[in-house]
CSV table of C-alpha atoms in Angstrom, one decimal:
chain,number,residue,atom,x,y,z
A,1,MET,CA,57.4,-40.2,-28.1
A,2,MET,CA,57.7,-37.4,-30.7
A,3,ASN,CA,61.0,-35.7,-30.7
A,4,PHE,CA,60.5,-31.9,-30.9
A,5,ASN,CA,63.2,-30.0,-32.5
A,6,PHE,CA,63.0,-26.3,-32.9
A,7,ASN,CA,65.2,-24.2,-35.1
A,8,VAL,CA,64.8,-20.4,-35.2
A,9,SER,CA,65.7,-20.3,-38.9
A,10,GLU,CA,62.5,-22.3,-39.6
A,11,LEU,CA,60.4,-19.3,-38.6
A,12,ILE,CA,61.0,-17.7,-42.0
A,13,PHE,CA,58.7,-20.3,-43.5
A,14,ILE,CA,55.7,-19.2,-41.4
A,15,LEU,CA,56.4,-15.5,-42.0
A,16,PRO,CA,53.0,-14.9,-43.6
A,17,GLU,CA,51.2,-16.5,-40.6
A,18,LEU,CA,53.4,-14.6,-38.1
A,19,PHE,CA,52.7,-11.3,-39.9
A,20,LEU,CA,49.0,-11.9,-40.0
A,21,LEU,CA,48.9,-12.8,-36.3
A,22,SER,CA,50.8,-9.7,-35.4
A,23,ALA,CA,48.6,-7.6,-37.6
A,24,ILE,CA,45.5,-9.0,-35.9
A,25,SER,CA,46.9,-8.3,-32.5
A,26,PHE,CA,47.8,-4.8,-33.6
A,27,ILE,CA,44.3,-4.1,-35.1
A,28,LEU,CA,42.6,-5.4,-31.9
A,29,LEU,CA,44.7,-2.9,-29.8
A,30,PHE,CA,44.2,-0.2,-32.3
A,31,ASP,CA,40.5,-0.6,-32.1
A,32,LEU,CA,40.6,-0.5,-28.3
A,33,PHE,CA,42.7,2.6,-27.9
A,34,VAL,CA,41.9,5.0,-30.7
A,35,SER,CA,39.0,7.5,-30.5
A,36,GLU,CA,35.7,6.9,-32.2
A,37,LYS,CA,36.7,9.1,-35.1
A,38,TYR,CA,39.5,6.8,-36.2
A,39,LYS,CA,37.8,3.4,-35.6
A,40,LYS,CA,36.8,3.2,-39.3
A,41,TYR,CA,40.4,2.7,-40.2
A,42,SER,CA,40.3,-0.9,-38.7
A,43,TYR,CA,38.9,-1.9,-42.1
A,44,HIS,CA,41.7,-0.4,-44.0
A,45,LEU,CA,44.3,-1.9,-41.7
A,46,SER,CA,42.7,-5.3,-42.2
A,47,GLN,CA,42.8,-4.9,-46.0
A,48,LEU,CA,46.4,-3.8,-45.8
A,49,ALA,CA,47.3,-6.8,-43.5
A,50,LEU,CA,45.7,-9.2,-46.0
A,51,ILE,CA,47.5,-7.7,-49.0
A,52,ILE,CA,50.9,-7.7,-47.2
A,53,THR,CA,50.4,-11.3,-46.0
A,54,GLY,CA,49.4,-12.2,-49.6
A,55,PHE,CA,52.6,-10.7,-50.8
A,56,LEU,CA,54.7,-12.6,-48.2
A,57,ALA,CA,52.9,-15.8,-49.1
A,58,PHE,CA,53.6,-15.2,-52.8
A,59,ASN,CA,57.3,-14.7,-52.0
A,60,LEU,CA,57.4,-18.2,-50.5
A,61,ILE,CA,56.1,-19.9,-53.7
A,62,GLY,CA,58.9,-22.2,-54.9
A,63,GLU,CA,60.2,-22.9,-51.4
A,64,SER,CA,59.5,-26.2,-49.8
A,65,ALA,CA,60.1,-27.4,-46.3
A,66,THR,CA,58.6,-29.5,-43.5
A,67,ILE,CA,59.1,-27.8,-40.2
A,68,PHE,CA,58.1,-28.0,-36.5
A,69,SER,CA,58.8,-31.8,-36.3
A,70,GLY,CA,56.7,-32.5,-39.4
A,71,THR,CA,53.5,-30.7,-38.3
A,72,PHE,CA,53.7,-27.9,-40.8
A,73,VAL,CA,54.5,-28.2,-44.5
A,74,LEU,CA,55.4,-25.5,-46.9
A,75,ASP,CA,55.0,-26.5,-50.6
A,76,ASN,CA,53.8,-24.9,-53.8
A,77,LEU,CA,50.2,-26.1,-53.3
A,78,GLY,CA,50.1,-24.5,-49.8
A,79,SER,CA,51.7,-21.2,-50.8
A,80,THR,CA,49.5,-20.9,-53.9
A,81,PHE,CA,46.3,-21.7,-52.0
A,82,LYS,CA,47.3,-19.1,-49.4
A,83,VAL,CA,47.7,-16.4,-52.0
A,84,PHE,CA,44.3,-17.3,-53.4
A,85,VAL,CA,42.7,-17.3,-50.0
A,86,LEU,CA,44.1,-13.9,-49.2
A,87,GLY,CA,43.3,-12.5,-52.6
A,88,PHE,CA,39.7,-13.7,-52.5
A,89,SER,CA,39.4,-12.4,-48.9
A,90,VAL,CA,40.3,-8.9,-50.0
A,91,ILE,CA,37.5,-9.0,-52.5
A,92,ALA,CA,35.1,-10.5,-50.0
A,93,LEU,CA,35.9,-7.8,-47.4
A,94,VAL,CA,35.2,-5.0,-49.9
A,95,TYR,CA,31.7,-6.4,-50.6
A,96,SER,CA,31.1,-7.2,-46.9
A,97,ARG,CA,31.8,-3.6,-45.7
A,98,GLN,CA,29.1,-2.2,-47.9
A,99,TYR,CA,26.5,-4.7,-46.6
A,100,LEU,CA,27.5,-4.0,-43.0
A,101,ILE,CA,27.2,-0.3,-43.5
A,102,VAL,CA,23.8,-0.5,-45.2
A,103,HIS,CA,22.4,-2.8,-42.5
A,104,GLU,CA,24.1,-1.0,-39.5
A,105,LEU,CA,26.0,-4.1,-38.6
A,106,LEU,CA,29.4,-2.5,-39.0
A,107,ARG,CA,31.6,-3.5,-36.0
A,108,ASN,CA,35.3,-3.9,-36.2
A,109,GLU,CA,35.1,-7.3,-34.6
A,110,TYR,CA,33.7,-8.5,-37.9
A,111,PHE,CA,37.0,-7.9,-39.6
A,112,ILE,CA,39.0,-9.3,-36.7
A,113,LEU,CA,36.9,-12.5,-36.8
A,114,ALA,CA,37.3,-12.8,-40.6
A,115,LEU,CA,41.1,-12.3,-40.3
A,116,MET,CA,41.3,-14.9,-37.5
A,117,SER,CA,39.4,-17.5,-39.6
A,118,ILE,CA,41.7,-16.7,-42.5
A,119,LEU,CA,44.8,-17.2,-40.2
A,120,GLU,CA,43.7,-20.5,-38.7
B,1,MET,CA,42.7,-21.4,-43.2
B,2,MET,CA,46.4,-20.8,-43.6
B,3,VAL,CA,47.3,-23.2,-40.8
B,4,MET,CA,44.9,-25.7,-42.2
B,5,ILE,CA,46.3,-25.4,-45.7
B,6,SER,CA,49.9,-26.1,-44.4
B,7,GLY,CA,48.9,-28.7,-41.9
B,8,HIS,CA,51.1,-31.8,-42.2
B,9,SER,CA,49.8,-33.7,-39.1
B,10,LEU,CA,46.4,-34.7,-38.1
B,11,LEU,CA,46.8,-32.4,-35.1
B,12,THR,CA,47.5,-29.2,-37.0
B,13,LEU,CA,44.8,-30.0,-39.6
B,14,TYR,CA,42.2,-30.6,-36.9
B,15,LEU,CA,43.3,-27.5,-35.0
B,16,GLY,CA,43.1,-25.3,-38.0
B,17,LEU,CA,39.7,-26.6,-38.9
B,18,GLU,CA,38.2,-26.2,-35.4
B,19,ILE,CA,39.6,-22.7,-34.8
B,20,MET,CA,38.5,-21.5,-38.3
B,21,SER,CA,35.0,-22.9,-37.7
B,22,LEU,CA,34.8,-21.2,-34.3
B,23,SER,CA,35.6,-17.8,-35.9
B,24,LEU,CA,33.0,-18.5,-38.6
B,25,TYR,CA,30.3,-19.4,-36.1
B,26,ALA,CA,30.9,-16.1,-34.3
B,27,LEU,CA,31.0,-14.3,-37.6
B,28,ILE,CA,27.4,-15.4,-38.4
B,29,ALA,CA,26.2,-14.5,-34.9
B,30,THR,CA,27.6,-10.9,-35.2
B,31,ALA,CA,24.1,-10.0,-36.4
B,32,ARG,CA,22.9,-10.7,-32.9
B,33,ASP,CA,19.5,-9.1,-33.1
B,34,ARG,CA,18.4,-11.2,-36.1
B,35,ALA,CA,16.7,-14.4,-35.0
B,36,PHE,CA,17.6,-16.1,-38.3
B,37,ALA,CA,21.3,-15.4,-38.0
B,38,ILE,CA,21.4,-16.8,-34.5
B,39,GLU,CA,19.5,-19.9,-35.7
B,40,ALA,CA,22.0,-20.3,-38.5
B,41,ALA,CA,25.0,-19.9,-36.2
B,42,LEU,CA,23.6,-22.5,-33.8
B,43,LYS,CA,22.7,-24.9,-36.6
B,44,TYR,CA,26.2,-24.5,-38.1
B,45,PHE,CA,27.8,-24.9,-34.7
B,46,VAL,CA,25.9,-28.1,-33.8
B,47,LEU,CA,26.3,-29.7,-37.2
B,48,GLY,CA,29.9,-28.6,-37.4
B,49,ALA,CA,30.6,-30.2,-34.0
B,50,ILE,CA,29.1,-33.5,-35.2
B,51,ALA,CA,31.2,-33.4,-38.4
B,52,SER,CA,34.3,-32.6,-36.3
B,53,GLY,CA,33.5,-35.5,-34.1
B,54,LEU,CA,33.2,-37.8,-37.0
B,55,LEU,CA,36.5,-36.5,-38.5
B,56,LEU,CA,38.2,-36.9,-35.2
B,57,TYR,CA,36.8,-40.5,-34.9
B,58,GLY,CA,38.4,-41.3,-38.2
B,59,MET,CA,41.6,-39.6,-37.3
B,60,SER,CA,41.8,-41.6,-34.0
B,61,MET,CA,41.3,-44.8,-36.0
B,62,ILE,CA,44.1,-43.9,-38.4
B,63,TYR,CA,46.3,-42.9,-35.5
B,64,GLY,CA,45.6,-46.1,-33.7
B,65,ILE,CA,46.6,-48.3,-36.6
B,66,THR,CA,49.5,-46.2,-38.0
B,67,GLY,CA,50.9,-45.1,-34.6
B,68,GLY,CA,51.6,-41.6,-35.9
B,69,LEU,CA,49.9,-38.2,-36.5
B,70,ASP,CA,52.4,-37.2,-39.2
B,71,ILE,CA,50.9,-37.3,-42.7
B,72,ALA,CA,54.2,-38.7,-44.1
B,73,GLN,CA,54.2,-41.5,-41.5
B,74,ILE,CA,50.6,-42.4,-42.4
B,75,SER,CA,51.4,-42.4,-46.1
B,76,ASN,CA,54.4,-44.7,-45.5
B,77,PHE,CA,52.3,-47.1,-43.4
B,78,ALA,CA,49.5,-47.1,-46.0
B,79,SER,CA,51.8,-47.8,-48.9
B,80,SER,CA,53.8,-50.6,-47.3
B,81,SER,CA,53.4,-53.9,-49.1
B,82,THR,CA,53.0,-56.0,-45.9
B,83,LEU,CA,49.6,-54.6,-44.8
B,84,GLU,CA,47.6,-57.3,-43.2
B,85,SER,CA,43.9,-57.5,-44.1
B,86,GLN,CA,42.8,-56.3,-40.6
B,87,GLU,CA,45.1,-53.3,-40.9
B,88,THR,CA,43.6,-52.5,-44.3
B,89,LEU,CA,40.1,-52.9,-42.8
B,90,ILE,CA,40.8,-50.4,-40.0
B,91,LEU,CA,42.4,-47.9,-42.3
B,92,ASN,CA,39.4,-48.2,-44.5
B,93,PHE,CA,37.1,-47.6,-41.6
B,94,GLY,CA,39.0,-44.5,-40.6
B,95,LEU,CA,39.1,-43.4,-44.2
B,96,VAL,CA,35.3,-43.4,-44.4
B,97,PHE,CA,35.0,-41.0,-41.5
B,98,LEU,CA,37.7,-38.7,-42.9
B,99,VAL,CA,35.7,-38.6,-46.2
B,100,ILE,CA,32.5,-37.7,-44.2
B,101,GLY,CA,34.3,-34.9,-42.4
B,102,VAL,CA,35.7,-33.4,-45.6
B,103,ALA,CA,32.3,-33.9,-47.4
B,104,PHE,CA,30.6,-32.0,-44.6
B,105,LYS,CA,33.0,-29.1,-44.8
B,106,LEU,CA,32.5,-28.9,-48.6
B,107,GLY,CA,28.7,-29.3,-48.3
B,108,ALA,CA,28.4,-32.5,-50.4
B,109,VAL,CA,25.1,-34.5,-50.4
B,110,PRO,CA,24.1,-36.3,-48.0
B,111,PHE,CA,26.1,-34.0,-45.6
B,112,HIS,CA,24.6,-30.8,-47.1
B,113,MET,CA,21.7,-30.2,-44.7
B,114,TRP,CA,23.4,-27.2,-43.0
B,115,VAL,CA,24.2,-25.4,-46.3
B,116,PRO,CA,20.8,-24.0,-47.3
B,117,ASP,CA,19.7,-22.9,-43.8
B,118,VAL,CA,23.0,-21.4,-42.9
B,119,TYR,CA,23.4,-19.6,-46.2
B,120,GLN,CA,19.8,-18.2,-46.0
B,121,GLY,CA,20.0,-17.2,-42.3
B,122,SER,CA,23.4,-15.6,-42.2
B,123,PRO,CA,23.9,-11.9,-43.1
B,124,THR,CA,24.7,-11.8,-46.9
B,125,SER,CA,28.2,-10.7,-46.3
B,126,VAL,CA,28.9,-13.7,-44.1
B,127,THR,CA,27.2,-16.0,-46.6
B,128,MET,CA,29.5,-14.7,-49.2
B,129,PHE,CA,32.5,-15.3,-47.0
B,130,LEU,CA,31.3,-18.8,-46.0
B,131,SER,CA,30.6,-19.9,-49.5
B,132,THR,CA,33.9,-18.9,-51.0
B,133,VAL,CA,37.2,-18.8,-49.1
B,134,PRO,CA,36.7,-21.7,-46.6
B,135,LYS,CA,36.2,-24.0,-49.7
B,136,ILE,CA,39.8,-23.6,-50.6
B,137,ALA,CA,40.8,-24.7,-47.0
B,138,ALA,CA,38.4,-27.7,-47.3
B,139,VAL,CA,40.0,-28.7,-50.6
B,140,ALA,CA,43.4,-28.4,-48.9
B,141,LEU,CA,42.2,-30.6,-46.1
B,142,LEU,CA,41.1,-33.1,-48.7
B,143,VAL,CA,44.4,-33.0,-50.4
B,144,ARG,CA,46.5,-33.4,-47.2
B,145,LEU,CA,44.4,-36.2,-45.7
B,146,LEU,CA,43.3,-38.2,-48.7
B,147,ILE,CA,45.9,-37.6,-51.5
B,148,ASP,CA,49.1,-37.0,-49.4
B,149,GLY,CA,48.1,-39.3,-46.6
B,150,LEU,CA,46.0,-42.1,-48.0
B,151,GLY,CA,46.9,-41.8,-51.7
B,152,ASN,CA,47.4,-45.5,-51.8
B,153,PHE,CA,43.8,-46.0,-50.9
B,154,GLN,CA,42.6,-43.9,-53.8
B,155,GLN,CA,40.4,-46.6,-55.2
B,156,TYR,CA,38.5,-46.8,-51.9
B,157,TRP,CA,37.8,-43.1,-51.5
B,158,ALA,CA,37.2,-42.6,-55.2
B,159,ASP,CA,34.2,-44.9,-54.9
B,160,LEU,CA,32.8,-42.8,-52.0
B,161,PHE,CA,33.5,-39.6,-54.0
B,162,MET,CA,31.6,-41.0,-56.9
B,163,ILE,CA,28.5,-41.4,-54.8
B,164,LEU,CA,28.9,-38.1,-53.2
B,165,ALA,CA,29.5,-36.3,-56.5
B,166,VAL,CA,26.5,-37.8,-58.3
B,167,LEU,CA,24.1,-37.1,-55.4
B,168,SER,CA,25.4,-33.6,-55.0
B,169,ILE,CA,25.1,-32.7,-58.6
B,170,ALA,CA,21.6,-34.2,-58.7
B,171,VAL,CA,20.2,-32.8,-55.5
B,172,GLY,CA,21.8,-29.4,-56.0
B,173,SER,CA,20.4,-29.0,-59.5
B,174,LEU,CA,16.9,-30.3,-58.8
B,175,VAL,CA,16.1,-28.6,-55.5
B,176,ALA,CA,17.4,-25.3,-56.7
B,177,LEU,CA,14.7,-25.2,-59.3
B,178,THR,CA,12.0,-24.4,-56.8
B,179,GLN,CA,13.8,-21.8,-54.8
B,180,VAL,CA,12.7,-18.1,-54.7
B,181,ASN,CA,15.2,-16.9,-52.2
B,182,ILE,CA,18.4,-16.2,-54.2
B,183,LYS,CA,20.7,-17.0,-51.3
B,184,ARG,CA,19.1,-20.4,-50.9
B,185,MET,CA,19.3,-20.9,-54.6
B,186,LEU,CA,23.0,-20.2,-54.6
B,187,ALA,CA,23.4,-22.6,-51.7
B,188,TYR,CA,22.0,-25.4,-53.8
B,189,SER,CA,24.0,-24.2,-56.7
B,190,THR,CA,27.1,-24.5,-54.4
B,191,ILE,CA,26.2,-28.1,-53.6
B,192,SER,CA,26.0,-29.0,-57.3
B,193,HIS,CA,29.4,-27.2,-57.9
B,194,VAL,CA,30.9,-29.2,-55.1
B,195,GLY,CA,29.7,-32.4,-56.9
B,196,PHE,CA,31.8,-31.4,-59.9
B,197,VAL,CA,34.9,-30.7,-57.7
B,198,LEU,CA,34.5,-34.2,-56.2
B,199,LEU,CA,34.2,-35.7,-59.7
B,200,GLY,CA,37.6,-34.2,-60.5
B,201,PHE,CA,39.2,-35.7,-57.4
B,202,MET,CA,37.5,-39.0,-58.1
B,203,THR,CA,39.5,-39.5,-61.3
B,204,GLY,CA,42.7,-40.1,-59.3
B,205,VAL,CA,45.1,-38.6,-61.9
B,206,LEU,CA,47.1,-35.4,-61.5
B,207,GLU,CA,45.1,-33.6,-64.3
B,208,GLY,CA,41.9,-34.5,-62.5
B,209,TYR,CA,43.2,-33.0,-59.3
B,210,GLY,CA,44.3,-29.9,-61.1
B,211,SER,CA,41.0,-29.5,-62.9
B,212,ALA,CA,39.2,-29.8,-59.5
B,213,VAL,CA,41.4,-27.1,-58.0
B,214,PHE,CA,40.7,-24.9,-61.1
B,215,TYR,CA,37.0,-25.6,-60.6
B,216,VAL,CA,37.1,-24.5,-57.0
B,217,LEU,CA,38.9,-21.2,-57.9
B,218,ALA,CA,36.5,-20.5,-60.8
B,219,TYR,CA,33.5,-21.2,-58.5
B,220,ILE,CA,34.8,-18.9,-55.9
B,221,LEU,CA,35.3,-16.1,-58.4
B,222,MET,CA,31.8,-16.5,-59.7
B,223,SER,CA,30.3,-16.8,-56.3
B,224,LEU,CA,32.0,-13.7,-55.1
B,225,ALA,CA,30.6,-11.7,-58.0
B,226,ALA,CA,27.1,-13.2,-57.5
B,227,PHE,CA,27.0,-12.2,-53.8
B,228,GLY,CA,28.7,-8.9,-54.7
B,229,SER,CA,25.8,-8.1,-57.1
B,230,ILE,CA,23.2,-9.0,-54.4
B,231,ILE,CA,25.0,-6.8,-51.9
B,232,ALA,CA,25.0,-3.9,-54.4
B,233,LEU,CA,21.2,-4.0,-54.4
B,234,ASN,CA,20.9,-3.8,-50.6
B,235,ARG,CA,19.9,-0.4,-49.2
B,236,ASN,CA,18.8,0.9,-45.9
B,237,GLY,CA,16.6,-1.7,-44.2
B,238,PHE,CA,16.1,-3.5,-47.5
B,239,GLU,CA,17.5,-7.0,-47.9
B,240,ALA,CA,17.6,-8.0,-51.5
B,241,ASP,CA,17.5,-11.7,-51.2
B,242,GLN,CA,14.6,-12.7,-53.4
B,243,VAL,CA,15.0,-13.5,-57.1
B,244,SER,CA,12.1,-11.1,-57.7
B,245,ASP,CA,14.2,-8.2,-56.2
B,246,PHE,CA,16.2,-8.3,-59.5
B,247,LYS,CA,13.1,-7.4,-61.5
B,248,GLY,CA,13.9,-4.7,-64.1
B,249,LEU,CA,17.5,-4.3,-63.0
B,250,SER,CA,18.6,-4.0,-66.6
B,251,LYS,CA,16.7,-0.7,-67.0
B,252,HIS,CA,17.9,0.9,-63.8
B,253,SER,CA,21.5,-0.3,-63.8
B,254,PRO,CA,22.5,-2.0,-67.1
B,255,TRP,CA,26.1,-2.5,-66.0
B,256,PHE,CA,25.3,-4.4,-62.8
B,257,ALA,CA,22.7,-6.4,-64.7
B,258,LEU,CA,25.4,-7.3,-67.3
B,259,ILE,CA,27.8,-8.5,-64.6
B,260,MET,CA,25.0,-10.6,-63.0
B,261,LEU,CA,24.3,-11.9,-66.5
B,262,VAL,CA,27.9,-12.9,-67.0
B,263,VAL,CA,28.0,-14.6,-63.6
B,264,MET,CA,24.8,-16.6,-64.2
B,265,LEU,CA,25.8,-17.7,-67.7
B,266,SER,CA,29.2,-18.7,-66.3
B,267,MET,CA,27.7,-20.7,-63.5
B,268,ALA,CA,25.4,-22.4,-66.0
B,269,GLY,CA,28.4,-23.3,-68.0
B,270,VAL,CA,28.0,-21.3,-71.1
B,271,PRO,CA,31.2,-20.5,-73.1
B,272,PRO,CA,33.3,-18.4,-73.3
B,273,PHE,CA,33.1,-17.8,-69.5
B,274,ILE,CA,35.2,-19.4,-66.9
B,275,GLY,CA,32.4,-21.7,-65.7
B,276,PHE,CA,32.3,-23.5,-69.0
B,277,TYR,CA,36.0,-24.3,-69.1
B,278,SER,CA,36.1,-25.5,-65.5
B,279,LYS,CA,33.2,-27.9,-66.3
B,280,LEU,CA,34.9,-28.9,-69.5
B,281,PHE,CA,38.2,-29.8,-67.9
B,282,ILE,CA,36.5,-31.9,-65.2
B,283,LEU,CA,34.4,-33.8,-67.8
B,284,GLN,CA,37.4,-34.3,-70.1
B,285,GLN,CA,39.3,-36.1,-67.2
B,286,VAL,CA,36.2,-38.0,-66.2
B,287,ILE,CA,35.7,-39.3,-69.7
B,288,SER,CA,39.4,-40.1,-70.3
B,289,GLU,CA,39.4,-42.2,-67.1
B,290,GLY,CA,36.5,-44.2,-68.6
B,291,TYR,CA,33.5,-42.9,-66.6
B,292,VAL,CA,31.4,-42.0,-69.6
B,293,ILE,CA,28.1,-42.6,-67.9
B,294,LEU,CA,29.1,-40.3,-65.0
B,295,ALA,CA,30.0,-37.5,-67.5
B,296,VAL,CA,26.6,-37.9,-69.2
B,297,VAL,CA,24.7,-37.7,-65.9
B,298,ALA,CA,26.7,-34.6,-64.9
B,299,VAL,CA,26.0,-32.9,-68.2
B,300,ILE,CA,22.2,-33.7,-68.0
B,301,PHE,CA,22.0,-32.1,-64.5
B,302,ALA,CA,24.1,-29.2,-65.6
B,303,VAL,CA,21.6,-28.5,-68.3
B,304,ILE,CA,18.7,-28.8,-65.8
B,305,SER,CA,20.5,-26.3,-63.5
B,306,ALA,CA,20.8,-23.8,-66.4
B,307,TYR,CA,17.0,-23.3,-65.9
B,308,TYR,CA,17.3,-21.5,-62.6
B,309,TYR,CA,20.4,-19.5,-63.7
B,310,LEU,CA,18.5,-18.3,-66.8
B,311,GLN,CA,15.5,-17.5,-64.7
B,312,VAL,CA,17.5,-14.8,-62.9
B,313,ILE,CA,18.5,-13.4,-66.2
B,314,LYS,CA,14.9,-13.4,-67.4
B,315,THR,CA,13.9,-11.6,-64.2
B,316,MET,CA,16.5,-8.9,-64.7
B,317,TYR,CA,15.9,-8.3,-68.4
B,318,PHE,CA,12.2,-9.1,-69.2
B,319,ASP,CA,10.2,-8.5,-66.0
B,320,GLU,CA,8.9,-5.1,-65.2
B,321,SER,CA,9.9,-3.8,-61.8
B,322,ASP,CA,7.0,-3.1,-59.3
B,323,LYS,CA,9.2,-1.0,-57.0
B,324,GLU,CA,12.1,1.3,-57.5
B,325,ILE,CA,15.5,-0.1,-57.7
B,326,ILE,CA,18.4,2.0,-56.4
B,327,VAL,CA,21.9,0.8,-56.8
B,328,SER,CA,23.8,3.0,-54.4
B,329,ALA,CA,27.1,1.2,-54.1
B,330,PRO,CA,30.2,3.1,-53.3
B,331,ILE,CA,33.0,3.4,-55.8
B,332,ASP,CA,35.3,0.8,-54.4
B,333,LEU,CA,32.6,-1.9,-54.6
B,334,LYS,CA,31.7,-0.8,-58.1
B,335,VAL,CA,35.3,-1.1,-59.2
B,336,VAL,CA,36.0,-4.4,-57.6
B,337,LEU,CA,32.7,-5.9,-58.7
B,338,SER,CA,33.4,-4.8,-62.3
B,339,LEU,CA,36.9,-6.2,-62.2
B,340,ASN,CA,35.5,-9.4,-60.7
B,341,GLY,CA,33.0,-9.7,-63.6
B,342,ILE,CA,35.7,-8.9,-66.2
B,343,LEU,CA,38.0,-11.6,-64.7
B,344,ILE,CA,35.3,-14.2,-65.2
B,345,LEU,CA,35.3,-13.3,-68.9
B,346,ILE,CA,39.1,-12.9,-69.3
B,347,ILE,CA,40.1,-16.1,-67.5
B,348,GLY,CA,37.4,-17.8,-69.6
B,349,LEU,CA,39.1,-16.5,-72.7
B,350,MET,CA,42.5,-17.9,-71.7
B,351,PRO,CA,42.0,-20.7,-69.2
B,352,SER,CA,45.1,-22.7,-70.1
B,353,PHE,CA,47.5,-20.7,-68.0
B,354,TRP,CA,45.3,-21.2,-64.9
B,355,MET,CA,44.7,-24.8,-65.7
B,356,ASN,CA,48.5,-25.4,-66.1
B,357,LEU,CA,49.1,-23.6,-62.8
B,358,SER,CA,46.5,-25.8,-61.0
B,359,VAL,CA,48.0,-29.0,-62.4
B,360,SER,CA,51.5,-28.0,-61.5
B,361,LEU,CA,50.5,-27.8,-57.8
B,362,PHE,CA,50.3,-31.6,-57.5
């Protein structure tokens, strides 16, 4: 049997993931409750979430740890890849938005789905 | 992708891959009133499920023989000197399925059949997303499973990679020649780029891995700019997805035409752009490991593929436009696209920093 140990101090190593997950939840709720006028800001919030997550991931470069009973590893490769994923995603969302506006496909779920695929 | 990149157990890797793919299927289907998009989403979903099944089959085999899901445990088992021949056989069997799963996600031949249809059918914004960012996650999956986990079996998966790489480069370069849809053409171009990435991993040395990572990052930068240029040409109800839609772009919008020129030259591998150095680093490693014939084949197909990249340039600069071209992009897209194009040139002028960074990751 696997032996599951959990230490709260390990959470610092998944800070980028935790932040992105919280941000996704927040944007979902934001989209649900704000009036039509402010819905366009979901895009800006998504971009902001990506940039902050990228910054958090960048801060973890140099750290290395294997946490959650060996199911999750933090190393230079992982952190650097994450920074690139988030950076390229920011560029991709800038281009995407224009396409979605032009073809009347703009729905906020698009950004939520993109953020979720980036998180997982 | 972030969970997948950090996965250190077959479980987290598979979980990340599946949930990422689910979001991507839904992303394609957001254009729900377009028959092509729904077809693409379904095709991606069905073929993705098959690939996940194969990957899972391989993982179950590895789990069965090593008794653990942890990558470190698998690596320990695979590197022990007391492996019996039957254990080696089963590990090899599982390894083949892992390679298939990774090859499918990267879009390497002969697991590429979904790439052109999905790229063409998806809304261009999703095509751009699909063809760029998940490739990093797929490379991470490859590194975790094959290099971290089964690094001792490098000679076995290197042979498989060699076949995948040569086929990908050949099919990607040859089939793209006849495409008139630029999204489909870029899909085949992706396939041939993936071939180069696999060549880098095939070498089995740290510099080879580093140059493969550099290639992926360079490819993503170029691909983003290419799709960004296509999106900049889109306007109300007009989908600019044919090569002929670029006719006469240089007269109407010289700056965007120049960016597209840089992207196409870079993808073709013309110095001093980033695409040249990424190919050069891979070929250097391939030759220094003694695979001279492979390098020659790769270069021949790279030259063949230059034809269709140059065709886009010819269309932009020498063909007269039969309809009016309006580039009505907002300022943020213009700025980001320009920076993206400039980056392709700047990193191409000083590639050593990025190359050293890529090698230092391993």
